[in-house]
Amino acid sequence: MIAGDHRETGKGCAEPGTGPDSTFLSTHWHALIREALFEPRSHGNVRRARLLVWYTLDESSMLSANAISKSFGDQVLFEKASFTIGPRDRIAMIGPNGSGKTTLFNILARRSQPDSGSLSIRKGTTVGFLEQDISPASQMLLLDSVLAGSTRVTGLSHRLQVIQEELAEAGAEEMDGLLSELGELQHRFEAAGGYDLEHEAMIVLGGLGFSKADFVRPVSQFSGGWLMRAE
C-alpha cells in the first residue's frame, strides 16, 4: 500500500488495491519499495522519487507471506499482509516508529509468530537478522557482533570454538569423537559461506577504520562513535 496520493504505475507494478496482493500492508506504512524501482525523477529544481509496490510472482521466490496479521491489544499493526520476496529483490520498508516494521522483521526471521496467516521460506534459504542496536555493555567481540545477523553461521562458529577448547583438554578416548565432529562442522561452516562471510566482514570493518586488533575486542570497549560505525 502506498500512502498519500502516489498513483504512478509502471511495468511490473500496480496501484494499491489492484494487484494480486491487494490486501497488503498497514496504512501506517508508507511503502514497500523494490530497490530497482526507486528511481529519482526530475521535476524542475526538485528531485522526487516515485514509490512503487512491486508484486513478485516469480516461482523461485525465497520467501512468501500469506495473509499474515499481527496485533498488540487493540493496536493492529498489519492485517492479512501478503507478499513474496525473490532472490534478486532488494526491499526497503519505510514507516514511523511503532508501525510494526521490527515486528514484521521478527516474523520473517521466525523470532516471532503472526497471529494468523502463514510464512513460507524456500528450503536452503538462510534468513539473517541484524539487531538495530548493539548494547555498549556487551562482551561480544566486535567481529562476532557483526556476524550475529547470520544465526546459522554464528551457531556453527560457536560450536567450532567449543570443540577446539575441548580438544586442548581431551583424553585419548574423547579425541577421535571430537576430531570427527570438528571435521564435519568445518565442512558445514564452509558450505554455509562462513569463511567468506568472515572475510567480507573484516573488509567492511577495515573500511570503517577498525584495525585487525579491534576485531577481537569486546564491543563494550569502544566509544559511542565507534559503536555507531559497528552498527
Short mmCIF file of C-alpha atoms in Angstrom, two decimals:
data_model
loop_
_atom_site.label_atom_id
_atom_site.label_comp_id
_atom_site.label_asym_id
_atom_site.label_seq_id
_atom_site.Cartn_x
_atom_site.Cartn_y
_atom_site.Cartn_z
CA MET A 1 0.00 0.00 0.00
CA ILE A 2 1.29 3.43 -0.88
CA ALA A 3 0.26 6.20 1.46
CA GLY A 4 -0.89 9.60 0.25
CA ASP A 5 -1.55 10.32 -3.41
CA HIS A 6 1.26 8.33 -5.04
CA ARG A 7 -0.53 6.72 -8.01
CA GLU A 8 2.20 6.26 -10.60
CA THR A 9 2.47 2.84 -12.11
CA GLY A 10 4.89 1.14 -14.43
CA LYS A 11 5.72 -2.20 -15.95
CA GLY A 12 5.51 -4.94 -13.36
CA CYS A 13 3.73 -2.87 -10.74
CA ALA A 14 0.20 -1.94 -9.80
CA GLU A 15 -1.77 0.67 -7.94
CA PRO A 16 -2.76 -0.20 -4.37
CA GLY A 17 -5.74 -2.48 -4.28
CA THR A 18 -5.44 -3.63 -7.88
CA GLY A 19 -2.58 -6.14 -7.77
CA PRO A 20 -2.61 -9.84 -6.90
CA ASP A 21 -1.83 -8.97 -3.28
CA SER A 22 -4.46 -6.28 -2.92
CA THR A 23 -4.60 -6.52 0.87
CA PHE A 24 -1.00 -5.59 1.51
CA LEU A 25 0.28 -3.63 4.47
CA SER A 26 -0.98 -1.44 7.28
CA THR A 27 -1.93 2.11 6.32
CA HIS A 28 0.72 3.23 8.82
CA TRP A 29 3.40 2.13 6.36
CA HIS A 30 4.34 4.48 3.55
CA ALA A 31 5.51 1.87 1.08
CA LEU A 32 7.29 -1.37 0.44
CA ILE A 33 9.90 -0.40 -2.13
CA ARG A 34 11.83 -2.56 -4.56
CA GLU A 35 15.25 -1.00 -4.99
CA ALA A 36 15.25 -1.31 -8.78
CA LEU A 37 12.08 0.78 -8.97
CA PHE A 38 13.16 3.57 -6.65
CA GLU A 39 14.04 5.93 -9.50
CA PRO A 40 14.66 9.65 -8.86
CA ARG A 41 12.75 11.81 -11.31
CA SER A 42 13.36 15.47 -12.00
CA HIS A 43 10.52 17.99 -11.53
CA GLY A 44 12.04 21.42 -12.16
CA ASN A 45 14.55 22.04 -9.40
CA VAL A 46 13.07 19.33 -7.19
CA ARG A 47 14.08 15.70 -7.47
CA ARG A 48 11.44 13.31 -6.26
CA ALA A 49 11.24 9.56 -6.15
CA ARG A 50 8.32 7.52 -7.35
CA LEU A 51 7.40 4.86 -4.84
CA LEU A 52 6.03 1.66 -6.30
CA VAL A 53 4.72 -1.58 -4.89
CA TRP A 54 6.26 -4.47 -6.81
CA TYR A 55 4.38 -7.73 -6.88
CA THR A 56 6.88 -10.56 -7.19
CA LEU A 57 5.24 -13.53 -8.90
CA ASP A 58 8.48 -15.43 -9.51
CA GLU A 59 8.05 -19.13 -8.72
CA SER A 60 11.61 -19.14 -7.41
CA SER A 61 10.71 -16.70 -4.61
CA MET A 62 12.76 -17.23 -1.47
CA LEU A 63 10.11 -16.10 0.98
CA SER A 64 6.35 -15.80 0.80
CA ALA A 65 3.90 -14.39 3.34
CA ASN A 66 0.23 -15.27 3.01
CA ALA A 67 -2.38 -13.14 4.79
CA ILE A 68 -0.32 -12.60 7.95
CA SER A 69 -1.77 -10.43 10.71
CA LYS A 70 -0.36 -9.10 13.97
CA SER A 71 -1.88 -7.06 16.78
CA PHE A 72 -0.88 -5.96 20.26
CA GLY A 73 -4.02 -5.43 22.29
CA ASP A 74 -6.27 -3.07 20.36
CA GLN A 75 -3.44 -1.91 18.10
CA VAL A 76 -3.48 -3.62 14.71
CA LEU A 77 -0.01 -3.46 13.16
CA PHE A 78 -0.89 -5.23 9.93
CA GLU A 79 -3.76 -7.35 8.73
CA LYS A 80 -3.81 -10.03 6.00
CA ALA A 81 -0.49 -8.84 4.56
CA SER A 82 0.60 -10.95 1.58
CA PHE A 83 3.81 -10.59 -0.39
CA THR A 84 6.72 -12.53 -1.85
CA ILE A 85 10.44 -11.82 -1.97
CA GLY A 86 12.54 -13.09 -4.86
CA PRO A 87 16.27 -13.91 -4.86
CA ARG A 88 17.19 -10.66 -6.68
CA ASP A 89 14.90 -8.33 -4.73
CA ARG A 90 16.28 -5.51 -2.60
CA ILE A 91 13.50 -4.08 -0.48
CA ALA A 92 13.27 -1.15 1.93
CA MET A 93 10.38 -0.66 4.35
CA ILE A 94 9.53 2.87 5.45
CA GLY A 95 7.23 3.89 8.27
CA PRO A 96 7.02 5.78 11.58
CA ASN A 97 8.06 4.33 14.93
CA GLY A 98 5.58 1.84 16.30
CA SER A 99 4.07 0.95 12.93
CA GLY A 100 5.27 -2.66 13.06
CA LYS A 101 8.44 -2.70 10.96
CA THR A 102 10.58 -4.52 13.53
CA THR A 103 7.68 -6.84 14.36
CA LEU A 104 7.45 -7.88 10.72
CA PHE A 105 11.21 -8.46 10.54
CA ASN A 106 10.99 -10.64 13.65
CA ILE A 107 8.27 -12.70 11.99
CA LEU A 108 10.29 -13.07 8.78
CA ALA A 109 13.28 -14.21 10.86
CA ARG A 110 11.00 -16.64 12.75
CA ARG A 111 11.77 -14.94 16.04
CA SER A 112 8.07 -14.24 16.44
CA GLN A 113 4.82 -15.70 15.13
CA PRO A 114 1.95 -13.89 13.36
CA ASP A 115 -1.50 -14.02 14.93
CA SER A 116 -2.80 -15.58 11.73
CA GLY A 117 -1.62 -16.38 8.24
CA SER A 118 1.42 -18.33 7.12
CA LEU A 119 5.04 -17.78 6.19
CA SER A 120 6.89 -19.97 3.69
CA ILE A 121 10.67 -19.92 3.28
CA ARG A 122 12.23 -21.89 0.45
CA LYS A 123 14.43 -24.78 1.52
CA GLY A 124 18.09 -23.79 1.61
CA THR A 125 17.34 -20.11 2.23
CA THR A 126 19.14 -18.53 5.18
CA VAL A 127 17.48 -15.59 6.91
CA GLY A 128 19.85 -13.23 8.72
CA PHE A 129 18.78 -10.63 11.24
CA LEU A 130 20.95 -7.73 12.39
CA GLU A 131 19.89 -6.12 15.66
CA GLN A 132 19.08 -2.43 15.46
CA ASP A 133 21.22 -1.59 18.47
CA ILE A 134 24.39 -3.06 19.92
CA SER A 135 24.50 -2.85 23.69
CA PRO A 136 27.58 -0.89 24.81
CA ALA A 137 27.79 -3.24 27.80
CA SER A 138 28.03 -6.29 25.54
CA GLN A 139 31.10 -8.50 25.99
CA MET A 140 30.62 -9.88 22.47
CA LEU A 141 33.68 -9.42 20.28
CA LEU A 142 33.37 -6.85 17.51
CA LEU A 143 33.65 -9.33 14.63
CA ASP A 144 31.16 -11.68 16.30
CA SER A 145 28.67 -8.84 16.75
CA VAL A 146 28.84 -8.07 13.02
CA LEU A 147 28.37 -11.73 12.13
CA ALA A 148 25.50 -12.14 14.59
CA GLY A 149 22.94 -11.43 11.87
CA SER A 150 23.62 -14.87 10.38
CA THR A 151 22.44 -17.17 13.17
CA ARG A 152 23.31 -20.35 11.30
CA VAL A 153 26.94 -19.35 10.73
CA THR A 154 27.42 -17.94 14.23
CA GLY A 155 25.98 -21.11 15.76
CA LEU A 156 28.45 -23.25 13.84
CA SER A 157 31.29 -20.86 14.68
CA HIS A 158 30.48 -21.05 18.39
CA ARG A 159 30.41 -24.84 18.33
CA LEU A 160 33.74 -24.94 16.48
CA GLN A 161 35.28 -22.77 19.17
CA VAL A 162 33.89 -25.01 21.94
CA ILE A 163 35.28 -28.15 20.30
CA GLN A 164 38.71 -26.58 19.87
CA GLU A 165 38.74 -25.72 23.57
CA GLU A 166 37.65 -29.25 24.48
CA LEU A 167 40.37 -30.75 22.27
CA ALA A 168 43.01 -28.92 24.31
CA GLU A 169 41.98 -30.88 27.40
CA ALA A 170 40.61 -34.08 25.84
CA GLY A 171 41.94 -37.52 26.64
CA ALA A 172 42.74 -40.20 24.08
CA GLU A 173 39.24 -41.72 24.26
CA GLU A 174 37.50 -38.40 23.56
CA MET A 175 39.93 -37.20 20.90
CA ASP A 176 38.61 -39.28 17.98
CA GLY A 177 35.00 -38.24 18.51
CA LEU A 178 35.87 -34.55 18.83
CA LEU A 179 38.09 -34.60 15.74
CA SER A 180 35.33 -36.27 13.75
CA GLU A 181 32.78 -33.66 14.84
CA LEU A 182 35.30 -30.87 14.17
CA GLY A 183 35.81 -32.05 10.59
CA GLU A 184 32.06 -32.26 9.96
CA LEU A 185 31.43 -28.81 11.42
CA GLN A 186 34.24 -27.26 9.39
CA HIS A 187 32.68 -28.70 6.24
CA ARG A 188 29.24 -27.33 7.16
CA PHE A 189 30.74 -23.96 8.10
CA GLU A 190 32.45 -23.71 4.72
CA ALA A 191 29.31 -24.83 2.85
CA ALA A 192 27.30 -22.14 4.66
CA GLY A 193 29.75 -19.49 3.46
CA GLY A 194 31.19 -18.94 6.92
CA TYR A 195 34.75 -18.29 5.83
CA ASP A 196 33.64 -15.92 3.05
CA LEU A 197 31.31 -14.13 5.46
CA GLU A 198 34.06 -13.54 7.98
CA HIS A 199 36.41 -12.29 5.25
CA GLU A 200 33.79 -9.87 3.90
CA ALA A 201 33.01 -8.62 7.42
CA MET A 202 36.70 -7.95 8.04
CA ILE A 203 36.96 -5.97 4.80
CA VAL A 204 33.93 -3.85 5.72
CA LEU A 205 35.21 -3.23 9.26
CA GLY A 206 38.63 -2.30 7.90
CA GLY A 207 36.99 0.17 5.53
CA LEU A 208 35.25 1.76 8.53
CA GLY A 209 38.58 2.34 10.23
CA PHE A 210 38.77 -0.65 12.57
CA SER A 211 42.14 -2.40 12.90
CA LYS A 212 42.65 -6.17 12.92
CA ALA A 213 43.28 -5.96 16.66
CA ASP A 214 39.84 -4.35 17.06
CA PHE A 215 38.12 -7.42 15.60
CA VAL A 216 38.73 -9.40 18.80
CA ARG A 217 37.99 -6.58 21.25
CA PRO A 218 34.72 -6.64 23.24
CA VAL A 219 32.11 -4.20 21.99
CA SER A 220 31.99 -2.64 25.47
CA GLN A 221 35.50 -1.22 24.98
CA PHE A 222 34.50 1.04 22.08
CA SER A 223 33.28 4.62 22.38
CA GLY A 224 29.85 5.70 21.20
CA GLY A 225 31.16 6.93 17.86
CA TRP A 226 32.85 3.63 17.07
CA LEU A 227 29.75 1.74 18.21
CA MET A 228 27.72 3.69 15.66
CA ARG A 229 30.12 2.52 12.94
CA ALA A 230 29.83 -1.06 14.14
CA GLU A 231 26.05 -0.90 13.96
#
